[in-house]
Amino acid sequence: MNDRFSMEGRVAVITGGGTGIGRASALVLAERGADIVLAGRRVEPLKSTQSEIEALGRRAIAVPTDVTAAEQCQAVVDATLAEFGRLDVLLNNAGGGATKPLMKWTDEEWHQVLDLNLSSAWYLSRAAAKPMIEQGKGAIVNISSGASLLAMPQAPVYGAAKAGLNNLTGSMAAAWTRKGLRVNCIACGAVRTPGLEADAQRQGFDIDMIGQTNASGRIAEPDEIGYGVLFFASDASSYCSGQTLYMHGGPGPAGI
């Protein structure tokens, strides 16, 4: 039987690939045969994930990248083509943001969070789309957040950026699906990542309590989101484009 989840012979670029969802997704795709390009600002986590991928018998390179800079996003794509000769999957995973009352946000912080969560996907997707369209096939997966679908007074900029990413997913799918390039999005609920754990420590709350609000009664582990990425990156989702999948453990008692 043809394995539609196989990633054999494919190359994936993953931003924020050193930790959390990016690292987990890189390992999930590598386990199924993909070679991986890891992009992010911090070299040490990228190198650590690279070693894990190579231990699985797959090739990997780490490309230090500031995804808020358009020229560095293009450089990641160029490095991928130089090393592997092709690009099949782009995972726009890099992101993040602070939490504080709406009126305490500065204009500079507004632009920083928008650039990290939205502009980065714009820069990388357009750069990656060119070789994907030329080869007639490709998949872009964007990592969004439940904050894009809810009112988040403590995270208004992050929520706005991720809502923009959901919409951009649909627009890119409408432009590129007929050319062989599918674009989809995953809006995550709370995930056990270093970023969430650090935020919880700063604010003095237990991250596991967040999970009590959904039907599963827990937060997600990074590899659970990684399997959603595998679905959208592989031929298992060949008839799916322009979609935002909300992975949040199921509606809680309030129906959210």
CSV table of N, CA and C in Angstrom, one decimal, residues 68-164:
chain,number,residue,atom,x,y,z
A,68,THR,N,12.6,38.0,10.7
A,68,THR,CA,12.0,39.3,10.4
A,68,THR,C,12.7,40.1,9.4
A,69,ALA,N,13.8,39.5,8.8
A,69,ALA,CA,14.5,40.2,7.8
A,69,ALA,C,14.3,39.5,6.5
A,70,ALA,N,13.8,40.2,5.5
A,70,ALA,CA,13.4,39.5,4.2
A,70,ALA,C,14.6,38.9,3.5
A,71,GLU,N,15.8,39.6,3.6
A,71,GLU,CA,16.9,39.1,2.9
A,71,GLU,C,17.5,37.8,3.5
A,72,GLN,N,17.3,37.7,4.8
A,72,GLN,CA,17.8,36.5,5.5
A,72,GLN,C,16.8,35.3,5.2
A,73,CYS,N,15.5,35.6,5.0
A,73,CYS,CA,14.6,34.6,4.6
A,73,CYS,C,14.9,34.1,3.2
A,74,GLN,N,15.2,35.0,2.3
A,74,GLN,CA,15.7,34.5,1.0
A,74,GLN,C,16.9,33.7,1.1
A,75,ALA,N,17.8,34.1,2.0
A,75,ALA,CA,19.1,33.3,2.1
A,75,ALA,C,18.9,31.9,2.6
A,76,VAL,N,17.9,31.7,3.4
A,76,VAL,CA,17.5,30.3,3.9
A,76,VAL,C,17.1,29.5,2.7
A,77,VAL,N,16.3,30.0,1.8
A,77,VAL,CA,15.8,29.3,0.6
A,77,VAL,C,17.0,29.0,-0.3
A,78,ASP,N,17.9,30.0,-0.5
A,78,ASP,CA,19.1,29.8,-1.3
A,78,ASP,C,20.0,28.7,-0.8
A,79,ALA,N,20.2,28.7,0.6
A,79,ALA,CA,21.0,27.7,1.2
A,79,ALA,C,20.4,26.3,1.0
A,80,THR,N,19.1,26.2,1.1
A,80,THR,CA,18.4,25.0,0.9
A,80,THR,C,18.6,24.4,-0.5
A,81,LEU,N,18.5,25.3,-1.5
A,81,LEU,CA,18.6,24.8,-2.9
A,81,LEU,C,20.1,24.5,-3.2
A,82,ALA,N,21.0,25.2,-2.6
A,82,ALA,CA,22.4,24.9,-2.8
A,82,ALA,C,22.8,23.6,-2.2
A,83,GLU,N,22.2,23.2,-1.0
A,83,GLU,CA,22.6,22.0,-0.3
A,83,GLU,C,21.9,20.8,-0.9
A,84,PHE,N,20.6,21.0,-1.1
A,84,PHE,CA,19.7,19.8,-1.4
A,84,PHE,C,19.2,19.8,-2.9
A,85,GLY,N,19.2,20.9,-3.5
A,85,GLY,CA,18.7,21.0,-4.9
A,85,GLY,C,17.2,21.1,-5.1
A,86,ARG,N,16.5,21.1,-4.0
A,86,ARG,CA,15.0,21.2,-4.0
A,86,ARG,C,14.5,21.7,-2.7
A,87,LEU,N,13.2,22.1,-2.7
A,87,LEU,CA,12.5,22.5,-1.5
A,87,LEU,C,11.1,22.1,-1.7
A,88,ASP,N,10.6,21.2,-0.7
A,88,ASP,CA,9.3,20.7,-0.8
A,88,ASP,C,8.3,21.2,0.2
A,89,VAL,N,8.8,21.5,1.4
A,89,VAL,CA,7.9,21.9,2.5
A,89,VAL,C,8.5,23.1,3.3
A,90,LEU,N,7.7,24.0,3.6
A,90,LEU,CA,8.1,25.1,4.4
A,90,LEU,C,7.2,25.2,5.6
A,91,LEU,N,7.7,25.1,6.8
A,91,LEU,CA,7.0,25.2,8.1
A,91,LEU,C,7.3,26.6,8.7
A,92,ASN,N,6.3,27.5,8.6
A,92,ASN,CA,6.5,28.8,9.2
A,92,ASN,C,6.1,28.7,10.7
A,93,ASN,N,7.1,28.4,11.5
A,93,ASN,CA,6.8,28.1,12.9
A,93,ASN,C,7.3,29.2,13.9
A,94,ALA,N,8.3,29.9,13.5
A,94,ALA,CA,8.9,30.9,14.4
A,94,ALA,C,7.8,31.9,14.8
A,95,GLY,N,7.8,32.3,16.0
A,95,GLY,CA,6.8,33.2,16.5
A,95,GLY,C,6.9,33.4,18.0
A,96,GLY,N,6.0,34.2,18.5
A,96,GLY,CA,5.9,34.4,20.0
A,96,GLY,C,5.5,35.8,20.3
A,97,GLY,N,5.2,36.1,21.6
A,97,GLY,CA,4.8,37.4,22.0
A,97,GLY,C,4.7,37.5,23.5
A,98,ALA,N,4.6,38.7,23.9
A,98,ALA,CA,4.4,39.0,25.4
A,98,ALA,C,3.0,39.1,25.7
A,99,THR,N,2.7,39.1,27.0
A,99,THR,CA,1.3,39.3,27.5
A,99,THR,C,1.3,40.5,28.5
A,100,LYS,N,0.5,41.5,28.2
A,100,LYS,CA,0.4,42.6,29.1
A,100,LYS,C,-0.8,43.4,28.7
A,101,PRO,N,-1.4,44.3,29.5
A,101,PRO,CA,-2.6,45.1,29.2
A,101,PRO,C,-2.4,45.9,27.9
A,102,LEU,N,-3.5,46.0,27.2
A,102,LEU,CA,-3.5,46.6,25.8
A,102,LEU,C,-2.8,48.0,25.8
A,103,MET,N,-3.1,48.8,26.8
A,103,MET,CA,-2.6,50.2,26.7
A,103,MET,C,-1.1,50.3,27.1
A,104,LYS,N,-0.5,49.2,27.5
A,104,LYS,CA,0.9,49.2,27.9
A,104,LYS,C,1.8,48.8,26.7
A,105,TRP,N,1.2,48.4,25.6
A,105,TRP,CA,2.0,48.1,24.4
A,105,TRP,C,2.6,49.3,23.7
A,106,THR,N,3.8,49.3,23.3
A,106,THR,CA,4.4,50.4,22.6
A,106,THR,C,4.3,50.2,21.1
A,107,ASP,N,4.5,51.2,20.3
A,107,ASP,CA,4.4,51.1,18.9
A,107,ASP,C,5.5,50.2,18.4
A,108,GLU,N,6.7,50.3,19.0
A,108,GLU,CA,7.8,49.4,18.6
A,108,GLU,C,7.5,48.0,18.9
A,109,GLU,N,6.9,47.7,20.0
A,109,GLU,CA,6.5,46.3,20.3
A,109,GLU,C,5.5,45.8,19.3
A,110,TRP,N,4.5,46.6,18.9
A,110,TRP,CA,3.5,46.2,17.9
A,110,TRP,C,4.2,45.7,16.7
A,111,HIS,N,5.2,46.5,16.2
A,111,HIS,CA,5.9,46.1,14.9
A,111,HIS,C,6.7,44.9,15.1
A,112,GLN,N,7.4,44.7,16.3
A,112,GLN,CA,8.2,43.6,16.6
A,112,GLN,C,7.4,42.3,16.5
A,113,VAL,N,6.2,42.3,17.2
A,113,VAL,CA,5.4,41.1,17.2
A,113,VAL,C,4.8,40.8,15.9
A,114,LEU,N,4.3,41.8,15.1
A,114,LEU,CA,3.8,41.6,13.8
A,114,LEU,C,4.9,41.0,12.9
A,115,ASP,N,6.1,41.6,12.9
A,115,ASP,CA,7.1,41.1,12.1
A,115,ASP,C,7.5,39.6,12.4
A,116,LEU,N,7.5,39.3,13.6
A,116,LEU,CA,7.9,37.9,14.0
A,116,LEU,C,6.9,36.9,13.6
A,117,ASN,N,5.6,37.2,13.8
A,117,ASN,CA,4.5,36.3,13.6
A,117,ASN,C,3.9,36.3,12.2
A,118,LEU,N,3.9,37.4,11.6
A,118,LEU,CA,3.2,37.6,10.3
A,118,LEU,C,4.1,37.9,9.1
A,119,SER,N,5.0,39.0,9.3
A,119,SER,CA,5.8,39.3,8.2
A,119,SER,C,6.8,38.2,7.8
A,120,SER,N,7.3,37.5,8.8
A,120,SER,CA,8.2,36.4,8.6
A,120,SER,C,7.6,35.4,7.6
A,121,ALA,N,6.3,35.0,7.8
A,121,ALA,CA,5.7,34.1,7.0
A,121,ALA,C,5.5,34.6,5.6
A,122,TRP,N,5.2,35.9,5.5
A,122,TRP,CA,5.1,36.6,4.2
A,122,TRP,C,6.4,36.5,3.4
A,123,TYR,N,7.5,36.8,4.1
A,123,TYR,CA,8.8,36.8,3.4
A,123,TYR,C,9.2,35.4,3.0
A,124,LEU,N,9.1,34.5,3.9
A,124,LEU,CA,9.6,33.1,3.6
A,124,LEU,C,8.7,32.4,2.6
A,125,SER,N,7.4,32.6,2.7
A,125,SER,CA,6.5,31.9,1.8
A,125,SER,C,6.7,32.3,0.4
A,126,ARG,N,6.9,33.6,0.2
A,126,ARG,CA,7.1,34.1,-1.2
A,126,ARG,C,8.4,33.6,-1.8
A,127,ALA,N,9.4,33.6,-0.9
A,127,ALA,CA,10.7,33.1,-1.4
A,127,ALA,C,10.7,31.6,-1.7
A,128,ALA,N,10.0,30.8,-0.8
A,128,ALA,CA,9.9,29.4,-1.0
A,128,ALA,C,9.0,29.0,-2.2
A,129,ALA,N,8.0,29.8,-2.4
A,129,ALA,CA,7.0,29.5,-3.5
A,129,ALA,C,7.6,29.4,-4.8
A,130,LYS,N,8.6,30.1,-5.1
A,130,LYS,CA,9.2,30.1,-6.5
A,130,LYS,C,9.8,28.8,-6.9
A,131,PRO,N,10.7,28.2,-6.1
A,131,PRO,CA,11.1,26.8,-6.5
A,131,PRO,C,10.1,25.8,-6.4
A,132,MET,N,9.1,25.9,-5.4
A,132,MET,CA,8.1,24.9,-5.3
A,132,MET,C,7.2,24.9,-6.6
A,133,ILE,N,6.8,26.1,-7.0
A,133,ILE,CA,6.0,26.2,-8.2
A,133,ILE,C,6.7,25.7,-9.4
A,134,GLU,N,8.0,26.0,-9.5
A,134,GLU,CA,8.8,25.6,-10.6
A,134,GLU,C,8.9,24.0,-10.7
A,135,GLN,N,8.9,23.4,-9.6
A,135,GLN,CA,8.9,21.9,-9.6
A,135,GLN,C,7.5,21.3,-9.6
A,136,GLY,N,6.5,22.2,-9.5
A,136,GLY,CA,5.1,21.7,-9.7
A,136,GLY,C,4.5,21.1,-8.5
A,137,LYS,N,5.1,21.2,-7.3
A,137,LYS,CA,4.6,20.6,-6.1
A,137,LYS,C,5.3,21.2,-4.9
A,138,GLY,N,4.5,21.4,-3.8
A,138,GLY,CA,5.0,21.9,-2.6
A,138,GLY,C,4.0,22.1,-1.5
A,139,ALA,N,4.4,22.3,-0.3
A,139,ALA,CA,3.4,22.5,0.8
A,139,ALA,C,4.0,23.5,1.8
A,140,ILE,N,3.2,24.5,2.1
A,140,ILE,CA,3.5,25.4,3.2
A,140,ILE,C,2.6,25.2,4.3
A,141,VAL,N,3.1,25.1,5.5
A,141,VAL,CA,2.3,25.0,6.7
A,141,VAL,C,2.6,26.1,7.7
A,142,ASN,N,1.6,26.8,8.1
A,142,ASN,CA,1.8,28.0,9.0
A,142,ASN,C,1.3,27.6,10.4
A,143,ILE,N,2.1,27.9,11.4
A,143,ILE,CA,1.7,27.7,12.8
A,143,ILE,C,1.1,29.0,13.4
A,144,SER,N,-0.2,28.9,13.6
A,144,SER,CA,-1.0,30.0,14.2
A,144,SER,C,-1.3,29.6,15.6
A,145,SER,N,-2.3,30.3,16.2
A,145,SER,CA,-2.7,30.1,17.6
A,145,SER,C,-4.1,30.3,17.8
A,146,GLY,N,-4.6,29.6,18.9
A,146,GLY,CA,-6.0,29.9,19.3
A,146,GLY,C,-6.3,31.3,19.6
A,147,ALA,N,-5.2,32.1,19.9
A,147,ALA,CA,-5.3,33.5,20.1
A,147,ALA,C,-5.9,34.2,18.9
A,148,SER,N,-5.7,33.6,17.7
A,148,SER,CA,-6.2,34.3,16.5
A,148,SER,C,-7.8,34.2,16.4
A,149,LEU,N,-8.4,33.3,17.2
A,149,LEU,CA,-9.8,33.0,17.1
A,149,LEU,C,-10.6,33.5,18.3
A,150,LEU,N,-9.9,34.0,19.3
A,150,LEU,CA,-10.5,34.5,20.5
A,150,LEU,C,-10.1,35.9,20.9
A,151,ALA,N,-10.9,36.5,21.7
A,151,ALA,CA,-10.6,37.8,22.3
A,151,ALA,C,-9.5,37.7,23.3
A,152,MET,N,-8.3,38.3,23.2
A,152,MET,CA,-7.2,38.1,24.1
A,152,MET,C,-6.7,39.4,24.5
A,153,PRO,N,-7.3,40.0,25.5
A,153,PRO,CA,-7.0,41.4,25.9
A,153,PRO,C,-5.5,41.5,26.5
A,154,GLN,N,-5.0,40.4,26.9
A,154,GLN,CA,-3.6,40.4,27.4
A,154,GLN,C,-2.6,40.2,26.3
A,155,ALA,N,-3.0,39.7,25.2
A,155,ALA,CA,-2.1,39.4,24.0
A,155,ALA,C,-2.7,39.9,22.7
A,156,PRO,N,-3.1,41.2,22.7
A,156,PRO,CA,-3.8,41.7,21.5
A,156,PRO,C,-3.0,41.8,20.2
A,157,VAL,N,-1.7,42.0,20.3
A,157,VAL,CA,-0.9,42.1,19.1
A,157,VAL,C,-0.6,40.7,18.6
A,158,TYR,N,-0.3,39.8,19.4
A,158,TYR,CA,-0.1,38.4,19.0
A,158,TYR,C,-1.3,37.8,18.4
A,159,GLY,N,-2.5,38.0,19.0
A,159,GLY,CA,-3.7,37.5,18.4
A,159,GLY,C,-4.0,38.1,17.1
A,160,ALA,N,-3.8,39.4,16.9
A,160,ALA,CA,-4.0,40.1,15.6
A,160,ALA,C,-3.0,39.6,14.6
A,161,ALA,N,-1.8,39.3,14.9
A,161,ALA,CA,-0.8,38.8,14.0
A,161,ALA,C,-1.2,37.4,13.5
A,162,LYS,N,-1.6,36.6,14.4
A,162,LYS,CA,-2.0,35.2,14.1
A,162,LYS,C,-3.3,35.2,13.3
A,163,ALA,N,-4.2,36.1,13.6
A,163,ALA,CA,-5.4,36.2,12.8
A,163,ALA,C,-5.1,36.6,11.3
A,164,GLY,N,-4.1,37.5,11.2
A,164,GLY,CA,-3.6,37.8,9.9
A,164,GLY,C,-3.0,36.6,9.2
